[in-house]
């Protein structure tokens, strides 16, 4: 399949939407804003934090929203 395959792009878009939904559920607005600011300066670090938060949310390790 070519790298610009539309189905591959749709899958990436769906994954991004799922990630954003999970992060919106586990982060309060201020924390989400700080993570967005971090993503502008250090995208790799922001992605690592997002992955960590999503993993914790999936395993039920978060009690309430993260501030």
mmCIF file of N, CA and C in Angstrom:
data_model
loop_
_atom_site.group_PDB
_atom_site.id
_atom_site.type_symbol
_atom_site.label_atom_id
_atom_site.label_comp_id
_atom_site.label_asym_id
_atom_site.label_seq_id
_atom_site.Cartn_x
_atom_site.Cartn_y
_atom_site.Cartn_z
ATOM 1 N N UNK A 1 0.839 -1.181 0.000
ATOM 2 C CA UNK A 1 0.000 0.000 0.000
ATOM 3 C C UNK A 1 0.885 1.245 0.000
ATOM 4 N N UNK A 2 0.503 2.273 -0.731
ATOM 5 C CA UNK A 2 1.296 3.502 -0.722
ATOM 6 C C UNK A 2 1.189 4.212 0.623
ATOM 7 N N UNK A 3 2.210 4.995 0.983
ATOM 8 C CA UNK A 3 2.185 5.662 2.301
ATOM 9 C C UNK A 3 1.038 6.654 2.457
ATOM 10 N N UNK A 4 0.516 7.201 1.382
ATOM 11 C CA UNK A 4 -0.579 8.150 1.465
ATOM 12 C C UNK A 4 -1.940 7.494 1.365
ATOM 13 N N UNK A 5 -2.030 6.220 1.686
ATOM 14 C CA UNK A 5 -3.266 5.451 1.577
ATOM 15 C C UNK A 5 -4.364 6.086 2.449
ATOM 16 N N UNK A 6 -5.527 6.380 1.868
ATOM 17 C CA UNK A 6 -6.600 7.024 2.644
ATOM 18 C C UNK A 6 -7.052 6.216 3.857
ATOM 19 N N UNK A 7 -7.102 4.883 3.742
ATOM 20 C CA UNK A 7 -7.540 4.091 4.895
ATOM 21 C C UNK A 7 -6.537 4.183 6.045
ATOM 22 N N UNK A 8 -5.260 4.294 5.696
ATOM 23 C CA UNK A 8 -4.233 4.450 6.724
ATOM 24 C C UNK A 8 -4.374 5.818 7.402
ATOM 25 N N UNK A 9 -4.671 6.838 6.629
ATOM 26 C CA UNK A 9 -4.865 8.177 7.191
ATOM 27 C C UNK A 9 -6.095 8.197 8.093
ATOM 28 N N UNK A 10 -7.160 7.505 7.689
ATOM 29 C CA UNK A 10 -8.364 7.438 8.520
ATOM 30 C C UNK A 10 -8.080 6.736 9.839
ATOM 31 N N UNK A 11 -7.293 5.686 9.795
ATOM 32 C CA UNK A 11 -6.944 4.958 11.022
ATOM 33 C C UNK A 11 -6.157 5.849 11.969
ATOM 34 N N UNK A 12 -5.218 6.612 11.431
ATOM 35 C CA UNK A 12 -4.442 7.530 12.274
ATOM 36 C C UNK A 12 -5.342 8.608 12.863
ATOM 37 N N UNK A 13 -6.298 9.092 12.067
ATOM 38 C CA UNK A 13 -7.211 10.118 12.554
ATOM 39 C C UNK A 13 -8.097 9.571 13.669
ATOM 40 N N UNK A 14 -8.600 8.335 13.492
ATOM 41 C CA UNK A 14 -9.423 7.708 14.532
ATOM 42 C C UNK A 14 -8.617 7.521 15.811
ATOM 43 N N UNK A 15 -7.368 7.088 15.676
ATOM 44 C CA UNK A 15 -6.509 6.897 16.855
ATOM 45 C C UNK A 15 -6.308 8.225 17.578
ATOM 46 N N UNK A 16 -6.075 9.293 16.822
ATOM 47 C CA UNK A 16 -5.884 10.609 17.423
ATOM 48 C C UNK A 16 -7.151 11.068 18.152
ATOM 49 N N UNK A 17 -8.312 10.802 17.575
ATOM 50 C CA UNK A 17 -9.572 11.175 18.222
ATOM 51 C C UNK A 17 -9.774 10.399 19.526
ATOM 52 N N UNK A 18 -9.444 9.112 19.504
ATOM 53 C CA UNK A 18 -9.574 8.290 20.714
ATOM 54 C C UNK A 18 -8.632 8.805 21.800
ATOM 55 N N UNK A 19 -7.379 9.108 21.405
ATOM 56 C CA UNK A 19 -6.408 9.640 22.373
ATOM 57 C C UNK A 19 -6.917 10.946 22.981
ATOM 58 N N UNK A 20 -7.428 11.831 22.140
ATOM 59 C CA UNK A 20 -7.919 13.120 22.625
ATOM 60 C C UNK A 20 -9.112 12.951 23.561
ATOM 61 N N UNK A 21 -9.981 12.001 23.254
ATOM 62 C CA UNK A 21 -11.141 11.741 24.110
ATOM 63 C C UNK A 21 -10.691 11.246 25.481
ATOM 64 N N UNK A 22 -9.764 10.309 25.496
ATOM 65 C CA UNK A 22 -9.268 9.775 26.771
ATOM 66 C C UNK A 22 -8.585 10.877 27.577
ATOM 67 N N UNK A 23 -7.732 11.662 26.909
ATOM 68 C CA UNK A 23 -7.032 12.729 27.617
ATOM 69 C C UNK A 23 -8.007 13.779 28.150
ATOM 70 N N UNK A 24 -9.046 14.071 27.406
ATOM 71 C CA UNK A 24 -10.049 15.033 27.871
ATOM 72 C C UNK A 24 -10.762 14.505 29.120
ATOM 73 N N UNK A 25 -10.909 13.189 29.214
ATOM 74 C CA UNK A 25 -11.574 12.600 30.375
ATOM 75 C C UNK A 25 -10.680 12.589 31.604
ATOM 76 N N UNK A 26 -9.367 12.470 31.429
ATOM 77 C CA UNK A 26 -8.485 12.309 32.588
ATOM 78 C C UNK A 26 -7.766 13.594 33.001
ATOM 79 N N UNK A 27 -7.765 14.612 32.149
ATOM 80 C CA UNK A 27 -7.083 15.865 32.479
ATOM 81 C C UNK A 27 -8.088 16.996 32.666
ATOM 82 N N UNK A 28 -7.835 17.863 33.666
ATOM 83 C CA UNK A 28 -8.674 19.052 33.747
ATOM 84 C C UNK A 28 -8.176 20.067 32.710
ATOM 85 N N UNK A 29 -8.902 21.157 32.539
ATOM 86 C CA UNK A 29 -8.584 22.092 31.458
ATOM 87 C C UNK A 29 -7.191 22.692 31.591
ATOM 88 N N UNK A 30 -6.789 23.035 32.808
ATOM 89 C CA UNK A 30 -5.477 23.651 33.006
ATOM 90 C C UNK A 30 -4.355 22.666 32.655
ATOM 91 N N UNK A 31 -4.518 21.420 33.060
ATOM 92 C CA UNK A 31 -3.498 20.407 32.757
ATOM 93 C C UNK A 31 -3.438 20.150 31.252
ATOM 94 N N UNK A 32 -4.581 20.150 30.616
ATOM 95 C CA UNK A 32 -4.633 19.946 29.163
ATOM 96 C C UNK A 32 -3.920 21.092 28.442
ATOM 97 N N UNK A 33 -4.110 22.309 28.936
ATOM 98 C CA UNK A 33 -3.449 23.474 28.344
ATOM 99 C C UNK A 33 -1.936 23.378 28.520
ATOM 100 N N UNK A 34 -1.494 22.957 29.698
ATOM 101 C CA UNK A 34 -0.050 22.822 29.933
ATOM 102 C C UNK A 34 0.549 21.752 29.036
ATOM 103 N N UNK A 35 -0.161 20.653 28.861
ATOM 104 C CA UNK A 35 0.323 19.584 27.991
ATOM 105 C C UNK A 35 0.393 20.071 26.540
ATOM 106 N N UNK A 36 -0.571 20.869 26.124
ATOM 107 C CA UNK A 36 -0.547 21.428 24.764
ATOM 108 C C UNK A 36 0.647 22.360 24.583
ATOM 109 N N UNK A 37 0.931 23.162 25.600
ATOM 110 C CA UNK A 37 2.100 24.049 25.529
ATOM 111 C C UNK A 37 3.390 23.240 25.446
ATOM 112 N N UNK A 38 3.474 22.180 26.218
ATOM 113 C CA UNK A 38 4.644 21.315 26.177
ATOM 114 C C UNK A 38 4.800 20.693 24.789
ATOM 115 N N UNK A 39 3.684 20.322 24.177
ATOM 116 C CA UNK A 39 3.729 19.700 22.847
ATOM 117 C C UNK A 39 4.294 20.651 21.805
ATOM 118 N N UNK A 40 4.106 21.937 21.989
ATOM 119 C CA UNK A 40 4.661 22.909 21.045
ATOM 120 C C UNK A 40 6.185 22.957 21.123
ATOM 121 N N UNK A 41 6.723 22.819 22.339
ATOM 122 C CA UNK A 41 8.166 22.946 22.549
ATOM 123 C C UNK A 41 8.880 21.602 22.450
ATOM 124 N N UNK A 42 8.304 20.579 23.082
ATOM 125 C CA UNK A 42 8.922 19.245 23.115
ATOM 126 C C UNK A 42 7.876 18.193 22.780
ATOM 127 N N UNK A 43 7.596 18.016 21.488
ATOM 128 C CA UNK A 43 6.534 17.076 21.095
ATOM 129 C C UNK A 43 6.773 15.646 21.555
ATOM 130 N N UNK A 44 8.034 15.210 21.576
ATOM 131 C CA UNK A 44 8.327 13.837 22.003
ATOM 132 C C UNK A 44 7.989 13.626 23.474
ATOM 133 N N UNK A 45 8.327 14.603 24.290
ATOM 134 C CA UNK A 45 8.050 14.492 25.724
ATOM 135 C C UNK A 45 6.545 14.537 25.979
ATOM 136 N N UNK A 46 5.843 15.387 25.265
ATOM 137 C CA UNK A 46 4.392 15.483 25.426
ATOM 138 C C UNK A 46 3.730 14.165 25.026
ATOM 139 N N UNK A 47 4.206 13.564 23.958
ATOM 140 C CA UNK A 47 3.654 12.281 23.499
ATOM 141 C C UNK A 47 3.895 11.205 24.556
ATOM 142 N N UNK A 48 5.063 11.214 25.176
ATOM 143 C CA UNK A 48 5.377 10.235 26.220
ATOM 144 C C UNK A 48 4.443 10.414 27.422
ATOM 145 N N UNK A 49 4.193 11.651 27.805
ATOM 146 C CA UNK A 49 3.282 11.924 28.930
ATOM 147 C C UNK A 49 1.871 11.472 28.570
ATOM 148 N N UNK A 50 1.438 11.778 27.342
ATOM 149 C CA UNK A 50 0.114 11.339 26.894
ATOM 150 C C UNK A 50 -0.006 9.818 26.947
ATOM 151 N N UNK A 51 1.009 9.124 26.431
ATOM 152 C CA UNK A 51 0.986 7.658 26.447
ATOM 153 C C UNK A 51 0.893 7.122 27.861
ATOM 154 N N UNK A 52 1.646 7.727 28.778
ATOM 155 C CA UNK A 52 1.646 7.302 30.172
ATOM 156 C C UNK A 52 0.267 7.509 30.801
ATOM 157 N N UNK A 53 -0.319 8.661 30.553
ATOM 158 C CA UNK A 53 -1.643 8.956 31.111
ATOM 159 C C UNK A 53 -2.703 8.015 30.541
ATOM 160 N N UNK A 54 -2.634 7.748 29.248
ATOM 161 C CA UNK A 54 -3.605 6.851 28.614
ATOM 162 C C UNK A 54 -3.459 5.438 29.176
ATOM 163 N N UNK A 55 -2.226 5.002 29.356
ATOM 164 C CA UNK A 55 -1.996 3.673 29.924
ATOM 165 C C UNK A 55 -2.556 3.596 31.346
ATOM 166 N N UNK A 56 -2.303 4.614 32.147
ATOM 167 C CA UNK A 56 -2.822 4.618 33.516
ATOM 168 C C UNK A 56 -4.356 4.612 33.514
ATOM 169 N N UNK A 57 -4.955 5.366 32.598
ATOM 170 C CA UNK A 57 -6.416 5.422 32.526
ATOM 171 C C UNK A 57 -6.990 4.063 32.134
ATOM 172 N N UNK A 58 -6.345 3.386 31.203
ATOM 173 C CA UNK A 58 -6.837 2.084 30.753
ATOM 174 C C UNK A 58 -6.785 1.042 31.862
ATOM 175 N N UNK A 59 -5.806 1.149 32.746
ATOM 176 C CA UNK A 59 -5.669 0.179 33.832
ATOM 177 C C UNK A 59 -6.344 0.652 35.118
ATOM 178 N N UNK A 60 -7.092 1.764 35.048
ATOM 179 C CA UNK A 60 -7.840 2.239 36.206
ATOM 180 C C UNK A 60 -6.976 2.758 37.330
ATOM 181 N N UNK A 61 -5.815 3.299 36.998
ATOM 182 C CA UNK A 61 -4.893 3.770 38.023
ATOM 183 C C UNK A 61 -5.074 5.258 38.347
ATOM 184 N N UNK A 62 -6.018 5.900 37.682
ATOM 185 C CA UNK A 62 -6.261 7.322 37.941
ATOM 186 C C UNK A 62 -7.562 7.480 38.706
ATOM 187 N N UNK A 63 -7.493 8.163 39.845
ATOM 188 C CA UNK A 63 -8.686 8.430 40.621
ATOM 189 C C UNK A 63 -9.076 9.894 40.390
ATOM 190 N N UNK A 64 -10.000 10.114 39.495
ATOM 191 C CA UNK A 64 -10.420 11.482 39.188
ATOM 192 C C UNK A 64 -9.533 12.124 38.137
ATOM 193 N N UNK A 65 -9.783 13.407 37.916
ATOM 194 C CA UNK A 65 -9.033 14.120 36.888
ATOM 195 C C UNK A 65 -7.671 14.554 37.402
ATOM 196 N N UNK A 66 -6.711 14.544 36.513
ATOM 197 C CA UNK A 66 -5.354 14.977 36.850
ATOM 198 C C UNK A 66 -5.292 16.476 36.658
ATOM 199 N N UNK A 67 -4.761 17.147 37.679
ATOM 200 C CA UNK A 67 -4.616 18.606 37.580
ATOM 201 C C UNK A 67 -3.171 18.915 37.343
#
